[in-house]
Tab-separated table of N, CA and C in Angstrom:
chain	number	residue	atom	x	y	z
A	174	ASP	N	-13.345	3.638	-16.245
A	174	ASP	CA	-13.111	2.571	-15.283
A	174	ASP	C	-12.034	2.997	-14.310
A	175	VAL	N	-12.234	2.590	-13.071
A	175	VAL	CA	-11.229	2.864	-12.054
A	175	VAL	C	-10.043	1.929	-12.255
A	176	GLN	N	-8.873	2.502	-12.239
A	176	GLN	CA	-7.648	1.709	-12.347
A	176	GLN	C	-6.643	2.158	-11.311
A	177	LEU	N	-5.934	1.172	-10.748
A	177	LEU	CA	-4.858	1.440	-9.810
A	177	LEU	C	-3.566	0.896	-10.424
A	178	GLN	N	-2.566	1.729	-10.498
A	178	GLN	CA	-1.291	1.338	-11.097
A	178	GLN	C	-0.212	1.422	-10.033
A	179	ALA	N	0.228	0.272	-9.576
A	179	ALA	CA	1.307	0.231	-8.579
A	179	ALA	C	2.648	0.143	-9.282
A	180	SER	N	3.627	0.853	-8.763
A	180	SER	CA	4.961	0.830	-9.351
A	180	SER	C	5.994	1.146	-8.278
A	181	GLY	N	7.251	0.982	-8.653
A	181	GLY	CA	8.330	1.347	-7.745
A	181	GLY	C	9.058	0.193	-7.099
A	182	GLY	N	8.601	-1.017	-7.363
A	182	GLY	CA	9.295	-2.164	-6.796
A	182	GLY	C	10.657	-2.357	-7.427
A	183	GLY	N	11.418	-3.260	-6.837
A	183	GLY	CA	12.738	-3.535	-7.366
A	183	GLY	C	13.554	-4.365	-6.409
A	184	LEU	N	14.841	-4.409	-6.676
A	184	LEU	CA	15.785	-5.168	-5.860
A	184	LEU	C	16.607	-4.193	-5.031
A	185	VAL	N	16.682	-4.454	-3.745
A	185	VAL	CA	17.424	-3.573	-2.860
A	185	VAL	C	18.113	-4.419	-1.790
A	186	GLN	N	19.221	-3.929	-1.286
A	186	GLN	CA	19.917	-4.644	-0.216
A	186	GLN	C	19.240	-4.375	1.121
A	187	ALA	N	19.432	-5.304	2.026
A	187	ALA	CA	18.888	-5.122	3.368
A	187	ALA	C	19.377	-3.801	3.953
A	188	GLY	N	18.458	-3.102	4.611
A	188	GLY	CA	18.771	-1.795	5.149
A	188	GLY	C	18.484	-0.655	4.195
A	189	GLY	N	18.188	-0.998	2.961
A	189	GLY	CA	17.912	0.016	1.952
A	189	GLY	C	16.472	0.491	1.972
A	190	SER	N	16.143	1.327	0.996
A	190	SER	CA	14.814	1.943	0.933
A	190	SER	C	14.239	1.858	-0.473
A	191	LEU	N	12.937	1.815	-0.521
A	191	LEU	CA	12.188	1.908	-1.765
A	191	LEU	C	10.908	2.678	-1.485
A	192	THR	N	10.413	3.364	-2.492
A	192	THR	CA	9.113	4.010	-2.375
A	192	THR	C	8.208	3.497	-3.483
A	193	LEU	N	7.100	2.906	-3.090
A	193	LEU	CA	6.109	2.429	-4.039
A	193	LEU	C	5.078	3.521	-4.279
A	194	SER	N	4.552	3.547	-5.489
A	194	SER	CA	3.498	4.495	-5.844
A	194	SER	C	2.267	3.736	-6.301
A	195	CYS	N	1.115	4.286	-5.992
A	195	CYS	CA	-0.157	3.736	-6.453
A	195	CYS	C	-0.923	4.894	-7.099
A	196	GLU	N	-0.912	4.914	-8.418
A	196	GLU	CA	-1.581	5.991	-9.139
A	196	GLU	C	-2.998	5.556	-9.494
A	197	VAL	N	-3.941	6.410	-9.179
A	197	VAL	CA	-5.356	6.093	-9.375
A	197	VAL	C	-5.920	6.904	-10.535
A	198	SER	N	-6.685	6.267	-11.379
A	198	SER	CA	-7.338	6.969	-12.486
A	198	SER	C	-8.789	6.503	-12.613
A	199	GLY	N	-9.586	7.328	-13.269
A	199	GLY	CA	-10.972	6.949	-13.544
A	199	GLY	C	-11.960	7.299	-12.450
A	200	VAL	N	-11.514	8.074	-11.455
A	200	VAL	CA	-12.398	8.436	-10.351
A	200	VAL	C	-11.910	9.740	-9.749
A	201	THR	N	-12.828	10.497	-9.192
A	201	THR	CA	-12.434	11.713	-8.481
A	201	THR	C	-11.700	11.324	-7.208
A	202	PHE	N	-10.514	11.845	-7.091
A	202	PHE	CA	-9.626	11.393	-6.007
A	202	PHE	C	-9.747	12.328	-4.812
A	203	ASP	N	-10.898	12.283	-4.135
A	203	ASP	CA	-11.026	13.156	-2.972
A	203	ASP	C	-11.624	12.461	-1.757
A	204	ASN	N	-12.272	11.371	-1.917
A	204	ASN	CA	-12.790	10.600	-0.785
A	204	ASN	C	-12.404	9.149	-1.003
A	205	TYR	N	-11.481	8.672	-0.206
A	205	TYR	CA	-10.966	7.332	-0.456
A	205	TYR	C	-10.327	6.736	0.785
A	206	ALA	N	-10.199	5.454	0.743
A	206	ALA	CA	-9.331	4.706	1.652
A	206	ALA	C	-8.479	3.822	0.757
A	207	ILE	N	-7.188	3.868	0.965
A	207	ILE	CA	-6.278	3.085	0.139
A	207	ILE	C	-5.378	2.254	1.030
A	208	GLY	N	-5.311	1.004	0.722
A	208	GLY	CA	-4.490	0.080	1.489
A	208	GLY	C	-3.355	-0.483	0.658
A	209	TRP	N	-2.285	-0.808	1.339
A	209	TRP	CA	-1.176	-1.535	0.734
A	209	TRP	C	-1.160	-2.940	1.332
A	210	PHE	N	-0.952	-3.907	0.480
A	210	PHE	CA	-0.892	-5.294	0.885
A	210	PHE	C	0.354	-5.942	0.287
A	211	ARG	N	0.700	-7.094	0.813
A	211	ARG	CA	1.781	-7.854	0.203
A	211	ARG	C	1.451	-9.326	0.261
A	212	ARG	N	2.016	-10.033	-0.701
A	212	ARG	CA	1.791	-11.472	-0.773
A	212	ARG	C	3.128	-12.172	-0.819
A	213	PHE	N	3.356	-13.018	0.191
A	213	PHE	CA	4.552	-13.851	0.191
A	213	PHE	C	4.267	-15.083	-0.661
A	214	PRO	N	5.287	-15.696	-1.220
A	214	PRO	CA	5.067	-16.869	-2.070
A	214	PRO	C	4.245	-17.943	-1.377
A	215	GLY	N	3.171	-18.359	-2.015
A	215	GLY	CA	2.345	-19.425	-1.483
A	215	GLY	C	1.407	-19.024	-0.364
A	216	GLU	N	1.325	-17.747	-0.086
A	216	GLU	CA	0.476	-17.307	1.024
A	216	GLU	C	-0.566	-16.301	0.529
A	217	GLU	N	-1.526	-16.019	1.396
A	217	GLU	CA	-2.528	-15.007	1.055
A	217	GLU	C	-1.954	-13.612	1.291
A	218	VAL	N	-2.641	-12.619	0.748
A	218	VAL	CA	-2.187	-11.248	0.962
A	218	VAL	C	-2.339	-10.887	2.438
A	219	GLU	N	-1.431	-10.058	2.900
A	219	GLU	CA	-1.546	-9.523	4.244
A	219	GLU	C	-1.491	-8.003	4.168
A	220	GLY	N	-2.223	-7.371	5.057
A	220	GLY	CA	-2.271	-5.926	5.059
A	220	GLY	C	-0.981	-5.322	5.582
A	221	VAL	N	-0.541	-4.265	4.946
A	221	VAL	CA	0.671	-3.560	5.344
A	221	VAL	C	0.321	-2.208	5.951
A	222	SER	N	-0.509	-1.445	5.250
A	222	SER	CA	-0.876	-0.120	5.732
A	222	SER	C	-2.161	0.323	5.055
A	223	CYS	N	-2.735	1.393	5.590
A	223	CYS	CA	-3.866	2.021	4.919
A	223	CYS	C	-3.901	3.493	5.279
A	224	ILE	N	-4.530	4.261	4.412
A	224	ILE	CA	-4.646	5.693	4.615
A	224	ILE	C	-6.050	6.125	4.237
A	225	ASN	N	-6.615	7.023	5.048
A	225	ASN	CA	-7.967	7.518	4.826
A	225	ASN	C	-7.932	8.999	4.501
A	226	SER	N	-8.581	9.386	3.429
A	226	SER	CA	-8.628	10.804	3.082
A	226	SER	C	-9.576	11.565	4.018
A	227	ALA	N	-10.545	10.867	4.610
A	227	ALA	CA	-11.562	11.544	5.422
A	227	ALA	C	-10.949	12.285	6.601
A	228	ASP	N	-9.948	11.659	7.227
A	228	ASP	CA	-9.357	12.292	8.406
A	228	ASP	C	-7.838	12.236	8.410
A	229	GLY	N	-7.263	11.746	7.323
A	229	GLY	CA	-5.806	11.670	7.230
A	229	GLY	C	-5.185	10.561	8.051
A	230	SER	N	-6.005	9.700	8.618
A	230	SER	CA	-5.463	8.660	9.488
A	230	SER	C	-4.732	7.590	8.678
A	231	THR	N	-3.739	7.014	9.314
A	231	THR	CA	-2.976	5.920	8.717
A	231	THR	C	-2.844	4.797	9.738
A	232	TYR	N	-2.737	3.595	9.237
A	232	TYR	CA	-2.593	2.419	10.084
A	232	TYR	C	-1.529	1.506	9.474
A	233	TYR	N	-0.817	0.826	10.357
A	233	TYR	CA	0.274	-0.027	9.898
A	233	TYR	C	0.248	-1.360	10.618
A	234	ASP	N	0.670	-2.371	9.884
A	234	ASP	CA	0.891	-3.649	10.527
A	234	ASP	C	2.094	-3.530	11.459
A	235	ASP	N	2.063	-4.284	12.540
A	235	ASP	CA	3.155	-4.208	13.510
A	235	ASP	C	4.516	-4.511	12.873
A	236	SER	N	4.529	-5.350	11.859
A	236	SER	CA	5.795	-5.764	11.250
A	236	SER	C	6.489	-4.633	10.497
A	237	VAL	N	5.764	-3.554	10.195
A	237	VAL	CA	6.367	-2.468	9.423
A	237	VAL	C	6.335	-1.131	10.154
A	238	LYS	N	5.739	-1.110	11.328
A	238	LYS	CA	5.662	0.153	12.077
A	238	LYS	C	7.054	0.702	12.337
A	239	GLY	N	7.194	1.997	12.104
A	239	GLY	CA	8.477	2.653	12.315
A	239	GLY	C	9.408	2.556	11.120
A	240	ARG	N	9.060	1.716	10.151
A	240	ARG	CA	9.905	1.564	8.958
A	240	ARG	C	9.186	2.017	7.683
A	241	PHE	N	7.881	1.794	7.612
A	241	PHE	CA	7.102	2.147	6.426
A	241	PHE	C	6.208	3.345	6.733
A	242	THR	N	6.015	4.182	5.735
A	242	THR	CA	5.131	5.334	5.860
A	242	THR	C	4.283	5.456	4.608
A	243	THR	N	2.988	5.597	4.786
A	243	THR	CA	2.107	5.809	3.641
A	243	THR	C	1.635	7.251	3.631
A	244	SER	N	1.571	7.822	2.451
A	244	SER	CA	1.158	9.212	2.299
A	244	SER	C	0.428	9.358	0.977
A	245	SER	N	-0.176	10.506	0.780
A	245	SER	CA	-0.934	10.725	-0.448
A	245	SER	C	-0.656	12.096	-1.023
A	246	ASP	N	-0.797	12.194	-2.323
A	246	ASP	CA	-0.706	13.464	-3.042
A	246	ASP	C	-1.951	13.547	-3.915
A	247	ASN	N	-2.965	14.258	-3.425
A	247	ASN	CA	-4.231	14.306	-4.145
A	247	ASN	C	-4.088	14.977	-5.509
A	248	ALA	N	-3.175	15.907	-5.620
A	248	ALA	CA	-2.964	16.586	-6.899
A	248	ALA	C	-2.464	15.617	-7.970
A	249	LYS	N	-1.803	14.562	-7.521
A	249	LYS	CA	-1.257	13.573	-8.454
A	249	LYS	C	-2.064	12.280	-8.455
A	250	ASN	N	-3.156	12.259	-7.713
A	250	ASN	CA	-3.969	11.035	-7.626
A	250	ASN	C	-3.125	9.830	-7.246
A	251	THR	N	-2.239	10.027	-6.321
A	251	THR	CA	-1.254	8.982	-6.020
A	251	THR	C	-1.085	8.813	-4.511
A	252	VAL	N	-0.978	7.572	-4.107
A	252	VAL	CA	-0.626	7.223	-2.739
A	252	VAL	C	0.721	6.523	-2.766
A	253	TYR	N	1.521	6.785	-1.744
A	253	TYR	CA	2.883	6.257	-1.687
A	253	TYR	C	3.061	5.343	-0.481
A	254	LEU	N	3.988	4.447	-0.616
A	254	LEU	CA	4.437	3.635	0.509
A	254	LEU	C	5.953	3.743	0.545
A	255	GLU	N	6.440	4.530	1.469
A	255	GLU	CA	7.877	4.684	1.653
A	255	GLU	C	8.354	3.593	2.597
A	256	MET	N	9.289	2.813	2.131
A	256	MET	CA	9.776	1.667	2.892
A	256	MET	C	11.259	1.869	3.212
A	257	ASN	N	11.567	1.960	4.477
A	257	ASN	CA	12.941	2.158	4.929
A	257	ASN	C	13.408	0.956	5.747
A	258	ASN	N	14.720	0.852	5.891
A	258	ASN	CA	15.302	-0.248	6.657
A	258	ASN	C	14.698	-1.587	6.240
A	259	LEU	N	14.676	-1.817	4.951
A	259	LEU	CA	14.066	-3.039	4.435
A	259	LEU	C	14.820	-4.274	4.888
A	260	LYS	N	14.060	-5.332	5.103
A	260	LYS	CA	14.607	-6.600	5.553
A	260	LYS	C	14.298	-7.689	4.516
A	261	PRO	N	15.097	-8.736	4.481
A	261	PRO	CA	14.799	-9.825	3.529
A	261	PRO	C	13.377	-10.357	3.679
A	262	GLU	N	12.849	-10.348	4.891
A	262	GLU	CA	11.481	-10.835	5.104
A	262	GLU	C	10.407	-9.899	4.566
A	263	ASP	N	10.806	-8.736	4.045
A	263	ASP	CA	9.859	-7.847	3.378
A	263	ASP	C	9.684	-8.224	1.906
A	264	THR	N	10.485	-9.176	1.438
A	264	THR	CA	10.393	-9.606	0.045
A	264	THR	C	9.012	-10.178	-0.243
A	265	ALA	N	8.334	-9.591	-1.217
A	265	ALA	CA	6.964	-9.990	-1.529
A	265	ALA	C	6.501	-9.206	-2.753
A	266	VAL	N	5.335	-9.582	-3.246
A	266	VAL	CA	4.661	-8.767	-4.252
A	266	VAL	C	3.727	-7.821	-3.497
A	267	TYR	N	3.846	-6.553	-3.773
A	267	TYR	CA	3.075	-5.526	-3.081
A	267	TYR	C	1.937	-5.034	-3.978
A	268	TYR	N	0.772	-4.869	-3.365
A	268	TYR	CA	-0.425	-4.429	-4.072
A	268	TYR	C	-1.037	-3.218	-3.378
A	269	CYS	N	-1.680	-2.360	-4.149
A	269	CYS	CA	-2.510	-1.341	-3.554
A	269	CYS	C	-3.972	-1.648	-3.885
A	270	ALA	N	-4.842	-1.209	-2.993
A	270	ALA	CA	-6.266	-1.428	-3.151
A	270	ALA	C	-7.001	-0.191	-2.661
A	271	ALA	N	-8.191	0.059	-3.194
A	271	ALA	CA	-8.874	1.304	-2.870
A	271	ALA	C	-10.384	1.140	-2.815
A	272	SER	N	-10.968	1.950	-1.984
A	272	SER	CA	-12.407	2.151	-1.978
A	272	SER	C	-12.650	3.650	-1.991
A	273	PHE	N	-13.749	4.064	-2.624
A	273	PHE	CA	-14.019	5.487	-2.791
A	273	PHE	C	-15.390	5.832	-2.235
A	274	GLY	N	-15.540	7.112	-1.860
A	274	GLY	CA	-16.784	7.568	-1.261
A	274	GLY	C	-16.587	7.787	0.225
A	275	ARG	N	-17.676	7.735	0.961
A	275	ARG	CA	-17.603	7.963	2.406
A	275	ARG	C	-17.164	6.669	3.076
A	276	VAL	N	-15.865	6.494	3.154
A	276	VAL	CA	-15.302	5.255	3.647
A	276	VAL	C	-14.202	5.550	4.646
A	277	LEU	N	-14.088	4.697	5.638
A	277	LEU	CA	-13.042	4.826	6.646
A	277	LEU	C	-12.582	3.423	7.015
A	278	VAL	N	-11.318	3.163	6.767
A	278	VAL	CA	-10.735	1.870	7.108
A	278	VAL	C	-9.863	2.068	8.336
A	279	THR	N	-10.041	1.231	9.330
A	279	THR	CA	-9.321	1.421	10.591
A	279	THR	C	-8.456	0.230	10.959
A	280	SER	N	-8.241	-0.657	10.006
A	280	SER	CA	-7.399	-1.800	10.303
A	280	SER	C	-6.758	-2.303	9.021
A	281	THR	N	-5.498	-2.718	9.136
A	281	THR	CA	-4.832	-3.323	7.981
A	281	THR	C	-5.380	-4.714	7.693
A	282	LEU	N	-6.197	-5.244	8.605
A	282	LEU	CA	-6.799	-6.551	8.387
A	282	LEU	C	-7.954	-6.482	7.392
A	283	ASP	N	-8.476	-5.280	7.178
A	283	ASP	CA	-9.615	-5.106	6.277
A	283	ASP	C	-9.180	-5.300	4.832
A	284	ARG	N	-9.793	-6.276	4.158
A	284	ARG	CA	-9.457	-6.541	2.761
A	284	ARG	C	-10.617	-6.225	1.835
A	285	GLY	N	-11.648	-5.581	2.370
A	285	GLY	CA	-12.857	-5.370	1.597
A	285	GLY	C	-12.821	-4.179	0.657
A	286	TYR	N	-11.712	-3.951	0.028
A	286	TYR	CA	-11.614	-2.833	-0.905
A	286	TYR	C	-12.302	-3.166	-2.234
A	287	HIS	N	-12.789	-2.141	-2.902
A	287	HIS	CA	-13.529	-2.349	-4.146
A	287	HIS	C	-12.612	-2.568	-5.345
A	288	TYR	N	-11.459	-1.978	-5.292
A	288	TYR	CA	-10.579	-2.031	-6.457
A	288	TYR	C	-9.174	-2.439	-6.028
A	289	TRP	N	-8.543	-3.228	-6.881
A	289	TRP	CA	-7.187	-3.698	-6.611
A	289	TRP	C	-6.316	-3.436	-7.827
A	290	GLY	N	-5.075	-3.055	-7.557
A	290	GLY	CA	-4.122	-2.884	-8.637
A	290	GLY	C	-3.317	-4.149	-8.849
A	291	GLN	N	-2.501	-4.129	-9.872
A	291	GLN	CA	-1.596	-5.250	-10.093
A	291	GLN	C	-0.437	-5.122	-9.108
A	292	GLY	N	0.300	-6.144	-8.910
A	292	GLY	CA	1.367	-6.107	-7.927
A	292	GLY	C	2.670	-5.584	-8.489
A	293	THR	N	3.536	-5.205	-7.586
A	293	THR	CA	4.899	-4.829	-7.936
A	293	THR	C	5.837	-5.589	-6.999
A	294	GLN	N	6.849	-6.200	-7.574
A	294	GLN	CA	7.740	-7.080	-6.817
A	294	GLN	C	8.777	-6.275	-6.053
A	295	VAL	N	8.917	-6.577	-4.787
A	295	VAL	CA	9.978	-6.019	-3.956
A	295	VAL	C	10.836	-7.180	-3.484
A	296	THR	N	12.124	-7.091	-3.765
A	296	THR	CA	13.057	-8.133	-3.355
A	296	THR	C	14.171	-7.497	-2.547
A	297	VAL	N	14.358	-7.996	-1.347
A	297	VAL	CA	15.388	-7.475	-0.460
A	297	VAL	C	16.438	-8.555	-0.256
A	298	SER	N	17.653	-8.257	-0.652
A	298	SER	CA	18.732	-9.234	-0.524
A	298	SER	C	19.461	-9.036	0.795
A	299	SER	N	19.975	-10.134	1.323
A	299	SER	CA	20.673	-10.066	2.616
A	299	SER	C	22.151	-9.786	2.432
């Protein structure tokens, strides 16, 4: 079975950094699109970023552009979300999601991923 394991959340002060990891198992990790999402209390998930293995492209929500970077390490079956200059409004539960095969995601608005991991809490104090 395909599983996504998100980790790396925690408590950090405003202006600080965290790197989230999304480790994938149960599938050959060579053709994929992986997205990061977050859920604020009482709200639906919103897209943060996505990365495509097909062409290496990445996309970011305007709210995180210039502060967050997503990357992948195929040898480790892992995608990362490096978050810098964190703000209190970044506080949320963060999720990774994935689709495999010949797939290309070109918008953080796309939520049609086949697999979702559990969330990891990120809390940014002011």
